[in-house]
Short mmCIF file of C-alpha atoms in Angstrom, two decimals:
data_model
loop_
_atom_site.label_atom_id
_atom_site.label_comp_id
_atom_site.label_asym_id
_atom_site.label_seq_id
_atom_site.Cartn_x
_atom_site.Cartn_y
_atom_site.Cartn_z
CA GLU S 1 -11.03 43.83 -11.82
CA VAL S 2 -11.63 47.57 -11.69
CA GLN S 3 -15.07 48.45 -10.35
CA LEU S 4 -16.75 51.79 -9.76
CA VAL S 5 -20.16 51.75 -8.11
CA GLU S 6 -22.19 54.92 -7.66
CA SER S 7 -24.86 55.42 -5.02
CA GLY S 8 -26.87 58.21 -3.44
CA GLY S 9 -29.04 59.29 -6.33
CA GLY S 10 -32.77 59.84 -6.29
CA LEU S 11 -35.52 62.43 -6.43
CA VAL S 12 -34.90 65.81 -4.83
CA LYS S 13 -36.79 69.11 -4.91
CA PRO S 14 -35.32 72.21 -6.56
CA GLY S 15 -33.01 73.95 -4.12
CA GLY S 16 -32.33 70.71 -2.31
CA SER S 17 -29.11 68.79 -1.75
CA LEU S 18 -27.82 65.32 -2.50
CA ARG S 19 -24.51 63.55 -1.95
CA LEU S 20 -23.32 61.03 -4.48
CA SER S 21 -20.74 58.38 -3.62
CA CYS S 22 -18.58 56.21 -5.83
CA ALA S 23 -17.01 53.10 -4.30
CA ALA S 24 -13.83 52.04 -6.07
CA SER S 25 -12.17 48.63 -6.04
CA GLY S 26 -9.68 46.60 -8.01
CA PHE S 27 -7.01 49.29 -8.28
CA THR S 28 -4.90 51.62 -6.13
CA PHE S 29 -7.47 54.36 -5.73
CA SER S 30 -5.04 56.84 -4.19
CA SER S 31 -2.92 56.85 -7.37
CA TYR S 32 -5.55 58.07 -9.80
CA SER S 33 -7.39 61.28 -10.57
CA MET S 34 -11.15 60.80 -10.57
CA ASN S 35 -14.02 62.53 -12.30
CA TRP S 36 -17.77 62.99 -12.39
CA VAL S 37 -19.54 63.12 -15.74
CA ARG S 38 -23.28 63.55 -16.24
CA GLN S 39 -25.75 62.88 -19.01
CA ALA S 40 -29.17 64.51 -19.10
CA PRO S 41 -31.96 62.32 -20.50
CA GLY S 42 -31.49 61.89 -24.24
CA LYS S 43 -28.51 64.24 -24.29
CA GLY S 44 -24.75 64.03 -24.61
CA LEU S 45 -22.01 63.74 -22.01
CA GLU S 46 -21.05 66.67 -19.81
CA TRP S 47 -17.92 66.68 -17.67
CA VAL S 48 -18.77 67.93 -14.17
CA SER S 49 -15.68 67.84 -11.96
CA SER S 50 -12.19 66.39 -11.51
CA ILE S 51 -10.05 65.74 -8.45
CA SER S 52 -6.40 64.78 -8.52
CA SER S 53 -5.00 61.76 -6.70
CA SER S 54 -3.92 63.82 -3.68
CA SER S 55 -6.90 66.20 -3.83
CA SER S 56 -4.46 69.02 -4.57
CA TYR S 57 -6.10 69.94 -7.85
CA ILE S 58 -9.86 70.28 -8.22
CA TYR S 59 -11.77 71.55 -11.23
CA TYR S 60 -15.44 72.21 -11.94
CA ALA S 61 -17.60 72.94 -14.93
CA ASP S 62 -18.98 76.48 -14.85
CA SER S 63 -22.50 75.05 -14.72
CA VAL S 64 -21.89 73.58 -11.23
CA LYS S 65 -19.19 75.83 -9.77
CA GLY S 66 -20.17 77.15 -6.37
CA ARG S 67 -22.94 74.55 -5.96
CA PHE S 68 -21.15 71.19 -6.23
CA THR S 69 -18.14 69.97 -4.24
CA ILE S 70 -16.00 67.00 -5.22
CA SER S 71 -13.98 65.13 -2.60
CA ARG S 72 -12.36 61.78 -2.00
CA ASP S 73 -11.43 59.53 0.89
CA SER S 74 -8.56 57.27 -0.06
CA ALA S 75 -8.83 55.33 3.20
CA LYS S 76 -12.33 54.30 2.11
CA ASN S 77 -11.54 54.12 -1.63
CA SER S 78 -14.42 56.48 -2.25
CA LEU S 79 -15.22 59.50 -4.38
CA PHE S 80 -17.98 61.94 -3.50
CA LEU S 81 -20.01 64.70 -5.09
CA GLN S 82 -21.91 67.02 -2.77
CA MET S 83 -24.62 68.72 -4.78
CA ASN S 84 -26.35 71.78 -3.30
CA SER S 85 -28.88 74.27 -4.66
CA LEU S 86 -30.03 71.70 -7.17
CA ARG S 87 -31.90 72.83 -10.28
CA ALA S 88 -34.11 71.05 -12.77
CA GLU S 89 -31.26 71.19 -15.29
CA ASP S 90 -29.10 69.07 -12.97
CA THR S 91 -31.39 66.11 -13.71
CA ALA S 92 -29.13 63.49 -15.25
CA VAL S 93 -27.40 60.17 -14.88
CA TYR S 94 -24.15 60.83 -13.02
CA TYR S 95 -21.12 58.68 -13.74
CA CYS S 96 -17.88 58.46 -11.83
CA ALA S 97 -14.92 57.79 -14.05
CA ARG S 98 -11.26 57.02 -13.49
CA GLU S 99 -8.73 59.10 -15.36
CA SER S 100 -5.90 57.13 -16.91
CA ARG S 101 -2.40 57.53 -15.44
CA SER S 102 -1.29 59.28 -18.64
CA ARG S 103 -4.27 61.69 -18.32
CA ASP S 104 -5.43 61.03 -21.86
CA SER S 105 -8.73 59.28 -21.26
CA PHE S 106 -11.33 58.09 -18.79
CA ASP S 107 -10.51 54.41 -18.84
CA TYR S 108 -13.11 53.04 -16.42
CA TRP S 109 -16.65 54.21 -15.71
CA GLY S 110 -19.28 53.32 -13.15
CA GLN S 111 -22.74 52.18 -14.19
CA GLY S 112 -24.22 55.58 -13.41
CA ILE S 113 -26.79 56.85 -10.91
CA LEU S 114 -29.91 58.84 -11.72
CA VAL S 115 -30.58 62.18 -10.09
CA ILE S 116 -33.98 63.79 -10.68
CA VAL S 117 -34.61 67.35 -9.57
CA SER S 118 -38.32 68.02 -9.58
CA SER S 119 -41.04 69.42 -7.37
CA ASP M 1 -13.27 76.65 -23.49
CA ILE M 2 -12.43 74.15 -26.22
CA GLN M 3 -15.43 73.18 -28.33
CA LEU M 4 -15.53 69.79 -30.03
CA THR M 5 -17.70 69.47 -33.12
CA GLN M 6 -18.53 65.96 -34.25
CA SER M 7 -19.81 65.13 -37.70
CA PRO M 8 -22.04 63.69 -38.75
CA SER M 9 -24.41 63.71 -35.78
CA PHE M 10 -26.25 60.76 -37.27
CA LEU M 11 -25.33 58.16 -39.83
CA SER M 12 -27.11 55.18 -41.24
CA ALA M 13 -24.90 52.33 -42.42
CA SER M 14 -24.99 48.64 -43.24
CA VAL M 15 -23.10 45.75 -41.72
CA GLY M 16 -19.71 45.56 -43.40
CA ASP M 17 -19.56 49.27 -44.27
CA ARG M 18 -16.54 51.42 -43.54
CA VAL M 19 -17.55 54.32 -41.33
CA THR M 20 -15.66 57.51 -40.49
CA ILE M 21 -16.59 60.02 -37.79
CA THR M 22 -14.85 63.38 -37.51
CA CYS M 23 -14.18 65.46 -34.41
CA ARG M 24 -12.92 69.03 -34.82
CA ALA M 25 -11.52 71.04 -31.93
CA SER M 26 -11.90 74.82 -31.72
CA GLN M 27 -8.20 75.08 -30.86
CA GLY M 28 -5.22 72.78 -30.90
CA ILE M 29 -5.30 69.93 -28.39
CA SER M 30 -2.19 68.01 -29.48
CA SER M 31 -3.18 64.34 -29.20
CA TYR M 32 -5.24 64.66 -26.03
CA LEU M 33 -8.32 63.13 -27.58
CA ALA M 34 -10.28 60.04 -26.64
CA TRP M 35 -13.17 58.21 -28.30
CA TYR M 36 -15.97 56.40 -26.47
CA GLN M 37 -18.81 54.11 -27.48
CA GLN M 38 -22.09 54.20 -25.61
CA LYS M 39 -24.98 51.78 -25.94
CA PRO M 40 -28.49 52.45 -24.59
CA GLY M 41 -28.66 52.37 -20.81
CA LYS M 42 -24.94 51.71 -20.46
CA ALA M 43 -21.91 53.71 -19.42
CA PRO M 44 -19.52 54.95 -22.10
CA LYS M 45 -16.70 52.57 -23.01
CA LEU M 46 -13.23 53.76 -23.94
CA LEU M 47 -12.21 52.82 -27.49
CA ILE M 48 -9.25 55.04 -28.41
CA TYR M 49 -6.95 57.25 -26.32
CA ALA M 50 -4.18 59.65 -27.23
CA ALA M 51 -5.97 60.12 -30.56
CA SER M 52 -4.80 56.86 -32.09
CA THR M 53 -4.05 54.22 -29.44
CA LEU M 54 -6.48 51.33 -29.28
CA GLN M 55 -7.66 50.49 -25.77
CA SER M 56 -6.93 46.93 -24.69
CA GLY M 57 -9.70 44.54 -25.69
CA VAL M 58 -11.19 46.80 -28.37
CA PRO M 59 -11.46 45.18 -31.82
CA SER M 60 -8.84 46.20 -34.36
CA SER M 61 -11.64 47.24 -36.70
CA PHE M 62 -11.60 50.51 -34.72
CA SER M 63 -8.87 53.06 -35.41
CA GLY M 64 -8.23 56.69 -34.64
CA SER M 65 -6.09 59.33 -36.24
CA GLY M 66 -5.34 63.02 -36.16
CA SER M 67 -3.68 65.65 -34.04
CA GLY M 68 -4.06 69.34 -33.40
CA THR M 69 -7.63 70.21 -34.34
CA GLU M 70 -8.90 67.43 -36.58
CA PHE M 71 -9.45 63.84 -35.59
CA THR M 72 -11.20 60.81 -37.03
CA LEU M 73 -12.58 57.56 -35.73
CA THR M 74 -12.86 54.83 -38.35
CA ILE M 75 -14.65 51.51 -38.16
CA SER M 76 -13.25 49.46 -41.00
CA SER M 77 -16.11 46.96 -41.21
CA LEU M 78 -19.24 47.72 -39.22
CA GLN M 79 -20.55 44.84 -37.12
CA PRO M 80 -24.03 44.51 -35.56
CA GLU M 81 -22.61 45.21 -32.10
CA ASP M 82 -21.09 48.51 -33.32
CA PHE M 83 -24.44 50.27 -33.65
CA ALA M 84 -24.21 52.81 -30.86
CA ILE M 85 -23.43 56.45 -30.10
CA TYR M 86 -19.82 57.60 -30.34
CA PHE M 87 -18.36 60.57 -28.44
CA CYS M 88 -15.00 62.29 -28.64
CA GLN M 89 -13.45 64.02 -25.60
CA GLN M 90 -10.56 66.44 -25.22
CA LEU M 91 -8.30 66.21 -22.17
CA ASN M 92 -5.87 68.95 -23.18
CA SER M 93 -7.25 71.58 -20.83
CA TYR M 94 -10.02 72.31 -18.37
CA PRO M 95 -12.91 72.41 -18.67
CA LEU M 96 -12.78 68.97 -20.23
CA THR M 97 -15.30 68.75 -23.04
CA PHE M 98 -17.09 66.15 -25.12
CA GLY M 99 -18.33 66.26 -28.66
CA GLY M 100 -22.07 66.17 -29.24
CA GLY M 101 -22.05 62.53 -30.30
CA THR M 102 -22.60 60.53 -33.47
CA LYS M 103 -25.39 58.00 -33.55
CA VAL M 104 -24.67 55.07 -35.83
CA GLU M 105 -27.81 53.25 -36.88
CA ILE M 106 -28.56 50.26 -39.06
CA LYS M 107 -29.58 51.08 -42.63
#
């Protein structure tokens, strides 16, 4: 059974940093591109970042470029999101999501982790 | 960036109704469109990929169609468990984008 479990969220002050992790199991992690998607309270979904299976291709939304860094460790079956220079508008539930092999959907999602940026 | 415009943003329907949600892309995205269902406090769930392919385990009452710039999600007979928010997503090019969502509520 495919499982994605996020951790590392919490309350952080503006300008602070946080590192999210996503532990993957039930599939060959090294074969799939992975993504982070966020959802501000009461709002829609916003794609944040993607990383290819080999980490060769990395993409970011303009809203986080230069502040967030996506990475993965296939030996540990884990996906990460290093978030620096956090702002109030980064407050959201962050989901990790697996991209399908045919790159036409996000077929599995984690349960989400809440990040609150507030003084 | 490719904008996705969903309509309506809200709809009120009864159990057994046929419901159609539209997603329009600001430029052609071939069939790189997915639909998701999200219930309160839960992660999105994949319903349809490649515009019209039903994800395994999803009821056949859900269907998707379209290509290029106009897409639809249809629920042929609305069930109580279908009341949720529905999002479309384009995976044709980065940045990946989602539609604003359609909330389906009980009339």
